[in-house]
Structure formats: C-alpha cells, structure tokens
PDB file of C-alpha atoms and ligand atoms in Angstrom:
ATOM      1  CA  MET A   1      31.082  85.816 107.305  1.00 44.00           C
ATOM      2  CA  ARG A   2      31.379  86.975 103.394  1.00 49.00           C
ATOM      3  CA  ASN A   3      32.528  83.474 102.537  1.00 51.00           C
ATOM      4  CA  SER A   4      29.444  81.833 104.314  1.00 51.00           C
ATOM      5  CA  ILE A   5      27.164  84.470 102.272  1.00 49.00           C
ATOM      6  CA  ALA A   6      28.902  83.623  99.187  1.00 50.00           C
ATOM      7  CA  ASN A   7      28.172  79.895  99.498  1.00 52.00           C
ATOM      8  CA  HIS A   8      24.697  80.530 100.581  1.00 50.00           C
ATOM      9  CA  LEU A   9      24.384  82.431  97.376  1.00 46.00           C
ATOM     10  CA  LYS A  10      26.030  79.460  95.332  1.00 50.00           C
ATOM     11  CA  ILE A  11      23.873  76.970  96.705  1.00 46.00           C
ATOM     12  CA  LYS A  12      20.761  79.257  96.109  1.00 43.00           C
ATOM     13  CA  LEU A  13      22.091  79.581  92.453  1.00 44.00           C
ATOM     14  CA  THR A  14      22.593  76.175  91.958  1.00 46.00           C
ATOM     15  CA  VAL A  15      19.051  75.242  93.170  1.00 42.00           C
ATOM     16  CA  ALA A  16      17.705  77.625  90.796  1.00 42.00           C
ATOM     17  CA  LEU A  17      19.723  76.581  87.985  1.00 45.00           C
ATOM     18  CA  PHE A  18      18.751  72.872  88.751  1.00 46.00           C
ATOM     19  CA  ALA A  19      15.045  73.800  88.920  1.00 42.00           C
ATOM     20  CA  GLY A  20      15.086  75.798  86.222  1.00 41.00           C
ATOM     21  CA  PHE A  21      16.694  73.081  84.072  1.00 47.00           C
ATOM     22  CA  CYS A  22      14.519  70.558  85.099  1.00 45.00           C
ATOM     23  CA  LEU A  23      11.269  72.496  84.596  1.00 46.00           C
ATOM     24  CA  GLY A  24      11.938  71.952  80.933  1.00 45.00           C
ATOM     25  CA  CYS A  25      12.639  68.042  80.964  1.00 53.00           C
ATOM     26  CA  PRO A  26      10.353  65.340  81.457  1.00 56.00           C
ATOM     27  CA  ALA A  27       9.316  64.608  85.160  1.00 56.00           C
ATOM     28  CA  HIS A  28      10.690  61.030  85.061  1.00 65.00           C
ATOM     29  CA  LEU A  29      14.357  62.212  84.351  1.00 61.00           C
ATOM     30  CA  TRP A  30      14.599  63.813  87.960  1.00 61.00           C
ATOM     31  CA  SER A  31      12.147  62.072  89.785  1.00 70.00           C
ATOM     32  CA  GLY A  32      13.804  58.722  89.337  1.00 79.00           C
ATOM     33  CA  GLU A  33      10.560  56.953  88.279  1.00 89.00           C
ATOM     34  CA  PRO A  34      10.678  55.055  85.229  1.00 95.00           C
ATOM     35  CA  LEU A  35       9.805  56.271  81.742  1.00 97.00           C
ATOM     36  CA  ARG A  36       5.830  55.367  81.648  1.00 97.00           C
ATOM     37  CA  ILE A  37       4.855  54.748  78.074  1.00 98.00           C
ATOM     38  CA  VAL A  38       1.177  53.787  77.241  1.00 98.00           C
ATOM     39  CA  THR A  39       0.264  52.624  73.757  1.00 98.00           C
ATOM     40  CA  SER A  40      -3.217  52.999  72.544  1.00 97.00           C
ATOM     41  CA  PHE A  41      -3.693  49.359  71.064  1.00 96.00           C
ATOM     42  CA  TYR A  42      -2.004  45.920  70.155  1.00 96.00           C
ATOM     43  CA  PRO A  43       0.041  46.908  67.066  1.00 97.00           C
ATOM     44  CA  VAL A  44       1.865  49.833  68.744  1.00 98.00           C
ATOM     45  CA  TYR A  45       2.176  47.987  71.889  1.00 97.00           C
ATOM     46  CA  VAL A  46       4.145  45.274  69.935  1.00 98.00           C
ATOM     47  CA  ALA A  47       6.466  47.974  68.229  1.00 98.00           C
ATOM     48  CA  ALA A  48       7.038  49.851  71.476  1.00 98.00           C
ATOM     49  CA  LEU A  49       8.049  46.406  73.210  1.00 98.00           C
ATOM     50  CA  ASN A  50      10.563  45.920  70.408  1.00 98.00           C
ATOM     51  CA  VAL A  51      11.963  49.460  70.698  1.00 98.00           C
ATOM     52  CA  THR A  52      12.280  49.480  74.318  1.00 98.00           C
ATOM     53  CA  ALA A  53      13.429  45.701  74.790  1.00 98.00           C
ATOM     54  CA  GLY A  54      16.088  45.239  77.639  1.00 97.00           C
ATOM     55  CA  VAL A  55      15.964  49.095  78.078  1.00 97.00           C
ATOM     56  CA  PRO A  56      16.283  49.781  81.793  1.00 96.00           C
ATOM     57  CA  GLY A  57      13.972  52.131  83.445  1.00 96.00           C
ATOM     58  CA  VAL A  58      11.121  51.984  81.161  1.00 97.00           C
ATOM     59  CA  VAL A  59       7.673  50.596  81.630  1.00 97.00           C
ATOM     60  CA  VAL A  60       5.405  49.949  78.632  1.00 97.00           C
ATOM     61  CA  SER A  61       1.819  49.322  78.969  1.00 96.00           C
ATOM     62  CA  ASN A  62      -1.300  48.692  76.589  1.00 96.00           C
ATOM     63  CA  LEU A  63      -4.502  50.792  77.010  1.00 93.00           C
ATOM     64  CA  ALA A  64      -7.087  48.822  75.420  1.00 88.00           C
ATOM     65  CA  SER A  65      -6.834  44.997  76.417  1.00 85.00           C
ATOM     66  CA  PRO A  66      -5.198  42.961  73.824  1.00 80.00           C
ATOM     67  CA  HIS A  67      -8.704  41.284  72.800  1.00 81.00           C
ATOM     68  CA  ILE A  68     -10.181  44.863  71.831  1.00 85.00           C
ATOM     69  CA  GLY A  69      -8.827  45.119  68.510  1.00 86.00           C
ATOM     70  CA  CYS A  70      -9.198  48.275  66.496  1.00 89.00           C
ATOM     71  CA  LEU A  71     -10.081  51.311  68.240  1.00 91.00           C
ATOM     72  CA  HIS A  72     -12.582  52.737  65.846  1.00 87.00           C
ATOM     73  CA  ASP A  73     -15.506  52.889  68.694  1.00 86.00           C
ATOM     74  CA  TYR A  74     -13.302  52.713  71.699  1.00 92.00           C
ATOM     75  CA  GLN A  75     -14.420  54.844  74.797  1.00 92.00           C
ATOM     76  CA  LEU A  76     -11.841  55.424  77.469  1.00 94.00           C
ATOM     77  CA  THR A  77     -12.445  54.062  80.917  1.00 94.00           C
ATOM     78  CA  ALA A  78     -12.102  55.763  84.264  1.00 94.00           C
ATOM     79  CA  GLY A  79      -9.311  53.141  84.452  1.00 93.00           C
ATOM     80  CA  ASP A  80      -7.761  54.306  81.295  1.00 95.00           C
ATOM     81  CA  MET A  81      -7.711  57.935  82.304  1.00 95.00           C
ATOM     82  CA  ARG A  82      -6.097  57.111  85.498  1.00 94.00           C
ATOM     83  CA  ARG A  83      -3.044  55.322  83.789  1.00 94.00           C
ATOM     84  CA  LEU A  84      -2.871  58.298  81.411  1.00 96.00           C
ATOM     85  CA  ALA A  85      -2.634  60.622  84.316  1.00 94.00           C
ATOM     86  CA  GLU A  86       0.627  59.035  85.342  1.00 94.00           C
ATOM     87  CA  ALA A  87       1.793  58.244  81.884  1.00 97.00           C
ATOM     88  CA  ASP A  88       4.867  60.214  80.287  1.00 97.00           C
ATOM     89  CA  VAL A  89       4.127  59.415  76.492  1.00 98.00           C
ATOM     90  CA  LEU A  90       1.184  58.022  74.944  1.00 98.00           C
ATOM     91  CA  LEU A  91       1.864  56.420  71.638  1.00 98.00           C
ATOM     92  CA  VAL A  92      -0.971  56.142  69.571  1.00 98.00           C
ATOM     93  CA  ASN A  93      -1.423  54.892  65.977  1.00 98.00           C
ATOM     94  CA  GLY A  94      -3.068  58.215  64.820  1.00 97.00           C
ATOM     95  CA  ALA A  95      -4.789  58.643  61.077  1.00 97.00           C
ATOM     96  CA  GLY A  96      -7.839  58.816  62.793  1.00 95.00           C
ATOM     97  CA  MET A  97      -7.669  55.200  64.618  1.00 96.00           C
ATOM     98  CA  GLU A  98      -8.293  56.763  68.232  1.00 96.00           C
ATOM     99  CA  PRO A  99     -11.384  58.919  68.619  1.00 94.00           C
ATOM    100  CA  PHE A 100     -10.486  59.816  71.961  1.00 95.00           C
ATOM    101  CA  LEU A 101      -7.376  62.052  71.628  1.00 95.00           C
ATOM    102  CA  GLY A 102      -9.559  65.205  72.464  1.00 95.00           C
ATOM    103  CA  LYS A 103     -10.652  63.871  75.510  1.00 95.00           C
ATOM    104  CA  VAL A 104      -7.064  62.738  76.546  1.00 95.00           C
ATOM    105  CA  ALA A 105      -5.696  66.342  75.644  1.00 94.00           C
ATOM    106  CA  GLU A 106      -8.426  67.790  77.853  1.00 94.00           C
ATOM    107  CA  GLN A 107      -8.139  65.542  80.910  1.00 93.00           C
ATOM    108  CA  SER A 108      -4.280  64.488  80.831  1.00 94.00           C
ATOM    109  CA  PRO A 109      -2.699  67.594  79.599  1.00 93.00           C
ATOM    110  CA  ARG A 110       0.818  66.415  80.973  1.00 93.00           C
ATOM    111  CA  VAL A 111       1.042  63.101  78.760  1.00 96.00           C
ATOM    112  CA  ARG A 112       3.061  63.690  75.692  1.00 97.00           C
ATOM    113  CA  VAL A 113       1.000  62.156  72.788  1.00 97.00           C
ATOM    114  CA  VAL A 114       2.831  60.895  69.757  1.00 98.00           C
ATOM    115  CA  ALA A 115       1.184  59.704  66.771  1.00 98.00           C
ATOM    116  CA  VAL A 116       3.242  56.867  65.333  1.00 98.00           C
ATOM    117  CA  SER A 117       2.029  56.962  61.676  1.00 98.00           C
ATOM    118  CA  GLU A 118       3.034  60.520  61.186  1.00 97.00           C
ATOM    119  CA  GLY A 119       4.735  60.777  57.723  1.00 97.00           C
ATOM    120  CA  ILE A 120       3.181  57.761  56.374  1.00 98.00           C
ATOM    121  CA  PRO A 121       1.201  58.586  52.955  1.00 97.00           C
ATOM    122  CA  LEU A 122      -2.553  57.180  53.771  1.00 98.00           C
ATOM    123  CA  LEU A 123      -4.739  55.533  51.134  1.00 96.00           C
ATOM    124  CA  GLU A 124      -8.027  57.048  51.238  1.00 94.00           C
ATOM    125  CA  ASN A 125      -7.782  58.005  55.026  1.00 94.00           C
ATOM    126  CA  ASN A 126      -7.339  54.456  55.961  1.00 95.00           C
ATOM    127  CA  PRO A 127      -5.710  54.189  59.443  1.00 96.00           C
ATOM    128  CA  HIS A 128      -4.696  50.540  58.993  1.00 96.00           C
ATOM    129  CA  VAL A 129      -0.979  51.379  58.036  1.00 98.00           C
ATOM    130  CA  TRP A 130       0.718  48.989  60.239  1.00 98.00           C
ATOM    131  CA  VAL A 131      -0.819  46.141  57.987  1.00 98.00           C
ATOM    132  CA  SER A 132       2.007  46.750  55.798  1.00 97.00           C
ATOM    133  CA  LEU A 133       5.592  45.811  56.856  1.00 98.00           C
ATOM    134  CA  ALA A 134       6.799  49.066  55.398  1.00 98.00           C
ATOM    135  CA  GLY A 135       4.357  50.947  57.509  1.00 98.00           C
ATOM    136  CA  ALA A 136       5.345  49.028  60.509  1.00 98.00           C
ATOM    137  CA  ARG A 137       8.861  49.902  59.949  1.00 98.00           C
ATOM    138  CA  GLN A 138       8.297  53.681  59.700  1.00 98.00           C
ATOM    139  CA  GLN A 139       5.882  53.476  62.630  1.00 98.00           C
ATOM    140  CA  THR A 140       8.998  51.886  64.748  1.00 98.00           C
ATOM    141  CA  ALA A 141      11.232  54.591  63.485  1.00 98.00           C
ATOM    142  CA  ASN A 142       8.845  57.189  64.727  1.00 98.00           C
ATOM    143  CA  ILE A 143       8.593  55.395  68.107  1.00 98.00           C
ATOM    144  CA  ALA A 144      12.262  55.375  68.565  1.00 98.00           C
ATOM    145  CA  SER A 145      12.587  59.189  67.919  1.00 98.00           C
ATOM    146  CA  ALA A 146       9.784  59.781  70.107  1.00 98.00           C
ATOM    147  CA  LEU A 147      11.148  57.982  72.978  1.00 98.00           C
ATOM    148  CA  ALA A 148      14.690  59.314  72.159  1.00 98.00           C
ATOM    149  CA  ALA A 149      13.283  62.761  72.783  1.00 97.00           C
ATOM    150  CA  ALA A 150      11.558  61.786  75.805  1.00 97.00           C
ATOM    151  CA  ASP A 151      14.621  59.990  77.488  1.00 97.00           C
ATOM    152  CA  PRO A 152      17.805  61.235  75.708  1.00 97.00           C
ATOM    153  CA  ASP A 153      20.084  59.158  78.143  1.00 95.00           C
ATOM    154  CA  GLN A 154      18.712  55.815  76.376  1.00 97.00           C
ATOM    155  CA  ALA A 155      18.481  57.507  72.705  1.00 98.00           C
ATOM    156  CA  ASP A 156      21.020  54.884  71.367  1.00 98.00           C
ATOM    157  CA  ALA A 157      19.524  51.945  72.913  1.00 98.00           C
ATOM    158  CA  PHE A 158      16.166  52.946  71.297  1.00 98.00           C
ATOM    159  CA  ARG A 159      17.681  53.546  68.038  1.00 98.00           C
ATOM    160  CA  ALA A 160      19.622  50.293  67.917  1.00 98.00           C
ATOM    161  CA  ASN A 161      16.567  48.280  68.930  1.00 98.00           C
ATOM    162  CA  ALA A 162      14.624  50.010  66.380  1.00 98.00           C
ATOM    163  CA  ALA A 163      17.155  49.110  63.814  1.00 98.00           C
ATOM    164  CA  THR A 164      17.154  45.427  64.938  1.00 98.00           C
ATOM    165  CA  TYR A 165      13.297  45.272  64.658  1.00 98.00           C
ATOM    166  CA  GLN A 166      13.231  47.114  61.278  1.00 98.00           C
ATOM    167  CA  ALA A 167      15.783  44.622  59.881  1.00 98.00           C
ATOM    168  CA  ALA A 168      13.615  41.632  60.503  1.00 98.00           C
ATOM    169  CA  LEU A 169      10.487  43.258  59.493  1.00 98.00           C
ATOM    170  CA  SER A 170      12.436  44.167  56.028  1.00 98.00           C
ATOM    171  CA  ASP A 171      13.670  40.508  55.903  1.00 98.00           C
ATOM    172  CA  LEU A 172       9.992  39.084  56.153  1.00 98.00           C
ATOM    173  CA  GLU A 173       8.872  41.405  53.703  1.00 98.00           C
ATOM    174  CA  GLU A 174      11.485  40.163  51.152  1.00 98.00           C
ATOM    175  CA  LYS A 175      10.591  36.818  51.804  1.00 98.00           C
ATOM    176  CA  MET A 176       6.792  37.476  51.398  1.00 98.00           C
ATOM    177  CA  ARG A 177       7.420  39.541  48.300  1.00 98.00           C
ATOM    178  CA  THR A 178       9.164  36.540  46.531  1.00 98.00           C
ATOM    179  CA  ALA A 179       6.563  34.113  47.759  1.00 98.00           C
ATOM    180  CA  LEU A 180       3.736  36.207  46.652  1.00 98.00           C
ATOM    181  CA  ALA A 181       4.901  37.446  43.417  1.00 98.00           C
ATOM    182  CA  PRO A 182       3.266  34.549  41.452  1.00 97.00           C
ATOM    183  CA  TYR A 183      -0.178  35.705  42.755  1.00 97.00           C
ATOM    184  CA  ALA A 184       0.332  39.310  41.523  1.00 96.00           C
ATOM    185  CA  GLY A 185      -3.214  40.766  40.345  1.00 96.00           C
ATOM    186  CA  THR A 186      -5.072  37.952  41.908  1.00 96.00           C
ATOM    187  CA  PRO A 187      -8.350  39.465  43.196  1.00 96.00           C
ATOM    188  CA  ILE A 188      -9.468  39.109  46.696  1.00 96.00           C
ATOM    189  CA  VAL A 189     -12.187  39.993  48.964  1.00 95.00           C
ATOM    190  CA  THR A 190     -11.858  40.887  52.764  1.00 93.00           C
ATOM    191  CA  PHE A 191     -14.178  41.573  55.551  1.00 86.00           C
ATOM    192  CA  HIS A 192     -12.721  44.559  57.244  1.00 84.00           C
ATOM    193  CA  GLU A 193     -10.948  47.588  55.585  1.00 88.00           C
ATOM    194  CA  ALA A 194      -7.675  46.628  57.348  1.00 93.00           C
ATOM    195  CA  PHE A 195      -5.941  45.234  54.198  1.00 95.00           C
ATOM    196  CA  PRO A 196      -5.262  47.923  51.337  1.00 96.00           C
ATOM    197  CA  TYR A 197      -1.842  48.506  52.362  1.00 98.00           C
ATOM    198  CA  PHE A 198      -0.911  45.025  52.437  1.00 98.00           C
ATOM    199  CA  ALA A 199      -2.863  44.294  49.212  1.00 97.00           C
ATOM    200  CA  ARG A 200      -0.776  47.208  47.396  1.00 97.00           C
ATOM    201  CA  ASP A 201       2.760  46.076  48.993  1.00 98.00           C
ATOM    202  CA  PHE A 202       2.179  42.435  47.536  1.00 98.00           C
ATOM    203  CA  GLY A 203       0.372  43.290  44.202  1.00 97.00           C
ATOM    204  CA  LEU A 204      -2.799  41.733  45.356  1.00 97.00           C
ATOM    205  CA  ASP A 205      -5.836  43.090  43.765  1.00 96.00           C
ATOM    206  CA  LEU A 206      -8.182  44.238  46.632  1.00 95.00           C
ATOM    207  CA  ALA A 207     -11.631  43.676  44.481  1.00 94.00           C
ATOM    208  CA  GLY A 208     -14.097  44.178  47.598  1.00 91.00           C
ATOM    209  CA  VAL A 209     -14.318  45.138  51.080  1.00 88.00           C
ATOM    210  CA  ILE A 210     -17.466  44.350  52.871  1.00 82.00           C
ATOM    211  CA  GLY A 211     -18.391  45.196  56.485  1.00 70.00           C
ATOM    212  CA  ARG A 212     -16.052  47.900  56.284  1.00 60.00           C
ATOM    213  CA  GLU A 213     -15.491  48.096  60.037  1.00 59.00           C
ATOM    214  CA  HIS A 214     -15.323  45.653  63.199  1.00 57.00           C
ATOM    215  CA  GLY A 215     -19.201  44.767  64.383  1.00 60.00           C
ATOM    216  CA  ALA A 216     -20.711  46.626  61.209  1.00 67.00           C
ATOM    217  CA  GLU A 217     -22.923  44.104  59.599  1.00 77.00           C
ATOM    218  CA  PRO A 218     -23.434  44.103  56.077  1.00 84.00           C
ATOM    219  CA  SER A 219     -26.889  44.668  54.548  1.00 86.00           C
ATOM    220  CA  ALA A 220     -28.478  41.962  52.380  1.00 89.00           C
ATOM    221  CA  ARG A 221     -27.839  44.361  49.400  1.00 91.00           C
ATOM    222  CA  GLU A 222     -24.313  44.802  50.091  1.00 89.00           C
ATOM    223  CA  LEU A 223     -24.104  40.744  50.365  1.00 91.00           C
ATOM    224  CA  ALA A 224     -25.982  40.231  47.232  1.00 94.00           C
ATOM    225  CA  ASP A 225     -23.480  42.755  45.632  1.00 94.00           C
ATOM    226  CA  THR A 226     -20.471  40.877  46.876  1.00 94.00           C
ATOM    227  CA  VAL A 227     -21.489  37.709  45.864  1.00 96.00           C
ATOM    228  CA  LYS A 228     -22.050  39.439  42.003  1.00 97.00           C
ATOM    229  CA  LEU A 229     -18.536  40.763  42.345  1.00 96.00           C
ATOM    230  CA  VAL A 230     -17.095  37.471  43.449  1.00 97.00           C
ATOM    231  CA  ARG A 231     -18.497  35.660  40.578  1.00 97.00           C
ATOM    232  CA  ALA A 232     -17.864  38.459  37.909  1.00 97.00           C
ATOM    233  CA  ARG A 233     -14.228  38.998  38.943  1.00 96.00           C
ATOM    234  CA  GLN A 234     -13.817  35.123  39.632  1.00 95.00           C
ATOM    235  CA  VAL A 235     -12.512  36.009  43.111  1.00 96.00           C
ATOM    236  CA  LYS A 236     -10.257  32.836  44.498  1.00 93.00           C
ATOM    237  CA  ALA A 237     -10.609  33.284  48.185  1.00 95.00           C
ATOM    238  CA  LEU A 238     -12.503  35.500  50.857  1.00 95.00           C
ATOM    239  CA  PHE A 239     -10.683  36.480  53.954  1.00 95.00           C
ATOM    240  CA  ALA A 240     -12.391  37.046  57.196  1.00 92.00           C
ATOM    241  CA  GLU A 241     -10.316  37.945  60.584  1.00 88.00           C
ATOM    242  CA  PRO A 242      -9.413  35.615  63.138  1.00 85.00           C
ATOM    243  CA  GLN A 243     -10.752  38.125  65.867  1.00 77.00           C
ATOM    244  CA  PHE A 244     -14.390  38.324  64.602  1.00 73.00           C
ATOM    245  CA  PRO A 245     -17.251  36.395  63.573  1.00 71.00           C
ATOM    246  CA  ASP A 246     -17.193  35.729  59.772  1.00 82.00           C
ATOM    247  CA  GLN A 247     -21.145  35.211  59.204  1.00 86.00           C
ATOM    248  CA  SER A 248     -21.062  37.418  56.465  1.00 89.00           C
ATOM    249  CA  ALA A 249     -18.159  35.732  54.896  1.00 91.00           C
ATOM    250  CA  ARG A 250     -19.742  32.413  55.106  1.00 92.00           C
ATOM    251  CA  VAL A 251     -23.031  33.671  53.442  1.00 93.00           C
ATOM    252  CA  VAL A 252     -20.916  34.749  50.381  1.00 94.00           C
ATOM    253  CA  ALA A 253     -18.985  31.434  50.485  1.00 95.00           C
ATOM    254  CA  ARG A 254     -22.103  29.493  50.448  1.00 96.00           C
ATOM    255  CA  GLU A 255     -23.565  31.410  47.592  1.00 96.00           C
ATOM    256  CA  THR A 256     -20.373  31.280  45.595  1.00 97.00           C
ATOM    257  CA  GLY A 257     -18.476  28.266  46.454  1.00 97.00           C
ATOM    258  CA  VAL A 258     -15.513  30.301  47.152  1.00 96.00           C
ATOM    259  CA  PRO A 259     -13.736  29.278  50.367  1.00 96.00           C
ATOM    260  CA  VAL A 260     -13.051  31.696  53.529  1.00 95.00           C
ATOM    261  CA  TYR A 261      -9.677  31.913  54.792  1.00 96.00           C
ATOM    262  CA  SER A 262      -8.267  33.892  57.851  1.00 95.00           C
ATOM    263  CA  LEU A 263      -5.869  36.852  57.525  1.00 96.00           C
ATOM    264  CA  ASP A 264      -4.751  38.560  60.565  1.00 96.00           C
ATOM    265  CA  PRO A 265      -4.312  42.359  61.207  1.00 96.00           C
ATOM    266  CA  VAL A 266      -2.549  41.650  64.187  1.00 96.00           C
ATOM    267  CA  VAL A 267      -4.879  43.938  66.471  1.00 95.00           C
ATOM    268  CA  THR A 268      -5.021  41.173  69.016  1.00 94.00           C
ATOM    269  CA  GLY A 269      -2.418  38.651  70.541  1.00 94.00           C
ATOM    270  CA  PRO A 270      -0.597  37.732  73.541  1.00 94.00           C
ATOM    271  CA  SER A 271      -0.480  40.191  76.311  1.00 90.00           C
ATOM    272  CA  ASP A 272       2.886  38.961  77.793  1.00 95.00           C
ATOM    273  CA  PRO A 273       5.603  41.158  76.717  1.00 96.00           C
ATOM    274  CA  VAL A 274       7.887  38.567  75.598  1.00 96.00           C
ATOM    275  CA  ALA A 275       5.319  36.704  73.504  1.00 97.00           C
ATOM    276  CA  ALA A 276       3.802  40.094  72.201  1.00 97.00           C
ATOM    277  CA  ARG A 277       7.352  41.384  70.851  1.00 98.00           C
ATOM    278  CA  GLY A 278       7.502  38.548  68.398  1.00 98.00           C
ATOM    279  CA  ALA A 279       3.464  38.481  67.564  1.00 98.00           C
ATOM    280  CA  PHE A 280       3.611  40.728  64.620  1.00 98.00           C
ATOM    281  CA  LEU A 281       6.165  38.943  62.785  1.00 98.00           C
ATOM    282  CA  LEU A 282       4.724  35.568  63.543  1.00 98.00           C
ATOM    283  CA  ALA A 283       1.200  36.832  62.529  1.00 98.00           C
ATOM    284  CA  MET A 284       2.539  37.657  59.109  1.00 98.00           C
ATOM    285  CA  GLU A 285       4.144  34.689  58.612  1.00 98.00           C
ATOM    286  CA  LYS A 286       1.178  32.961  59.400  1.00 98.00           C
ATOM    287  CA  ASN A 287      -0.704  35.382  56.702  1.00 98.00           C
ATOM    288  CA  LEU A 288       1.955  34.295  54.217  1.00 98.00           C
ATOM    289  CA  GLU A 289       0.982  30.627  54.732  1.00 98.00           C
ATOM    290  CA  VAL A 290      -2.729  31.219  54.579  1.00 98.00           C
ATOM    291  CA  LEU A 291      -2.233  33.310  51.185  1.00 98.00           C
ATOM    292  CA  GLN A 292      -0.150  30.679  49.747  1.00 97.00           C
ATOM    293  CA  GLU A 293      -2.593  28.063  50.496  1.00 97.00           C
ATOM    294  CA  ALA A 294      -5.598  29.988  49.458  1.00 97.00           C
ATOM    295  CA  LEU A 295      -4.239  31.542  46.227  1.00 96.00           C
ATOM    296  CA  ARG A 296      -2.280  28.623  44.633  1.00 91.00           C
TER     297      ARG A 296
HETATM  298 ZN1  LIG B 301      -9.800  48.554  61.802  1.00 55.04          ZN
END
C-alpha cells in the first residue's frame, strides 16, 4: 500500500516536472510538430532556407508571395494571420521594412518575432541591408542564432549550414570586389533606394536615387533634376530593377542618352525551395555581369 502511494506520488511529481519544464519551451519541442518558421519576404526566405537546408522537422514558408518585393506598404491578409497563428518563429528583416509588426504582436502574441538585421549599422535608416553580401552574412548568422534558440537540438546543424552559406557569400563578395575595383568612384543613379549598402561595399558613387520607393512615381521636377545631375556628374549608367516598370528611367535615358540597365535587389525570385536557396548568389552574380557591362 505504502509502495503504491509512493509510486503514485512519483508519477505525479514526474508529470509535474515534465509539464513545468515544457511550459518554458517552444510548443513544437514537446508536441512532435515541426518547427514552423515563417519569413516576411524573399531575402529572409532565401537566407532561412540556407540555414535550415536538410535539417529534419523544420518547415519554412514565406509570408508575402515571391513576386511582392519590398514590404514597405504591405498589409497582412487574413491568410497571413492564420499562418502566423500556427508559426513558432517569424523571421523579419526589421530596420523598418515590415510596417505590420504591431499587428502581429497584438494578434499572434505566441509567435517569436526575430529581426534578422539586428546589430547591422544602418545607413540613414535604410532597411535594404541584405543588398550587401556582408549584410546578408550577418542576417544569416542572426537567423542561425534565433533558430538554435528555438530548437536547441538542431543548433549545430543550423550553425554548420550558416557557416557554409556565409563562406559562399564571402567568396562571391571577394570576386565582386576584385572585378569592380577598377570602377571605384564611378557615379551611378538608381531608381529605388535599395542600393546604398551595395554601392558602399563596392566603392560605387551613388550620385542619385529617384523614385525612392517601389510604386512612387517621381515628379516632373524630380525627373528634370535627375537629368541635370546625370549630365553634371557624367553618370555612365542608370539602374532600374527587374521587378518594376522603368518608365522614369527611360525618360531620363531619352533626355541624356545614358543607357538603362537592371540591378536586382533580390526581393523576388523562384518560390521552389531548392531554386530559392541559390537565388541570392545567382542574382548577385548577374548584378556583377551587368555592372561590368554598364561601367566598362
Ligand atoms: Zn525597398
């Protein structure tokens, strides 16, 4: 009799300890469910796919569909809110890219929100930090740390994947630095404010940015000023983006005779995870080719 009471107490104690332990850990660890990671937009999706490649029990999905681009004006849909309600971790760019984080905190308080640009010094509060291979490396490290905290059993796998991806980013950066060194100080004009980190990294002179955000049509005055600037600074090339109409770039090109090329900030790309994993490196390789063609 005494034995059975002791056993009963032991079971109760074990259950209490187990429950107490698990109350403090992410739900997926004791529910047997996968670690559900949602990324806010394409660049974060690509980095998260690299950090989680081949790691079992992890599901990565992207909130904004891959053709949306930057999230400056993005509004969460009912479908997004449903997805966030089931997510363990929401990886966002941060630095002001996602205007909807207040709503997430209010309506999906359970999801752990991680700003992957944490610790990256900003240029004039510009959120486009991933359009720099160094920025992309830091974001990758931040993602690995966040996922290691969310799923400690897989921490080594996340960190090893991050190191592999960071090495590939470093190799490409080295190649680009060497190839672009002859063009240091060359003035360029872009048509979205996505490239200050990129220009800084490669010593290009970002002489002007017109239509600072997607969808913002520059005024006639702004176009006229850009034409003046392109002539005065002897700008060699104008850079629009593949994702967006380039009418204003065409206007400036027609007025000045300076050609328009396309630089990709990698805010869109294939959604298939295998293709997406390599999409950032591929797009940056293409950017290098375009710059070499435009600036030679
Ligand atoms: Zn943007």
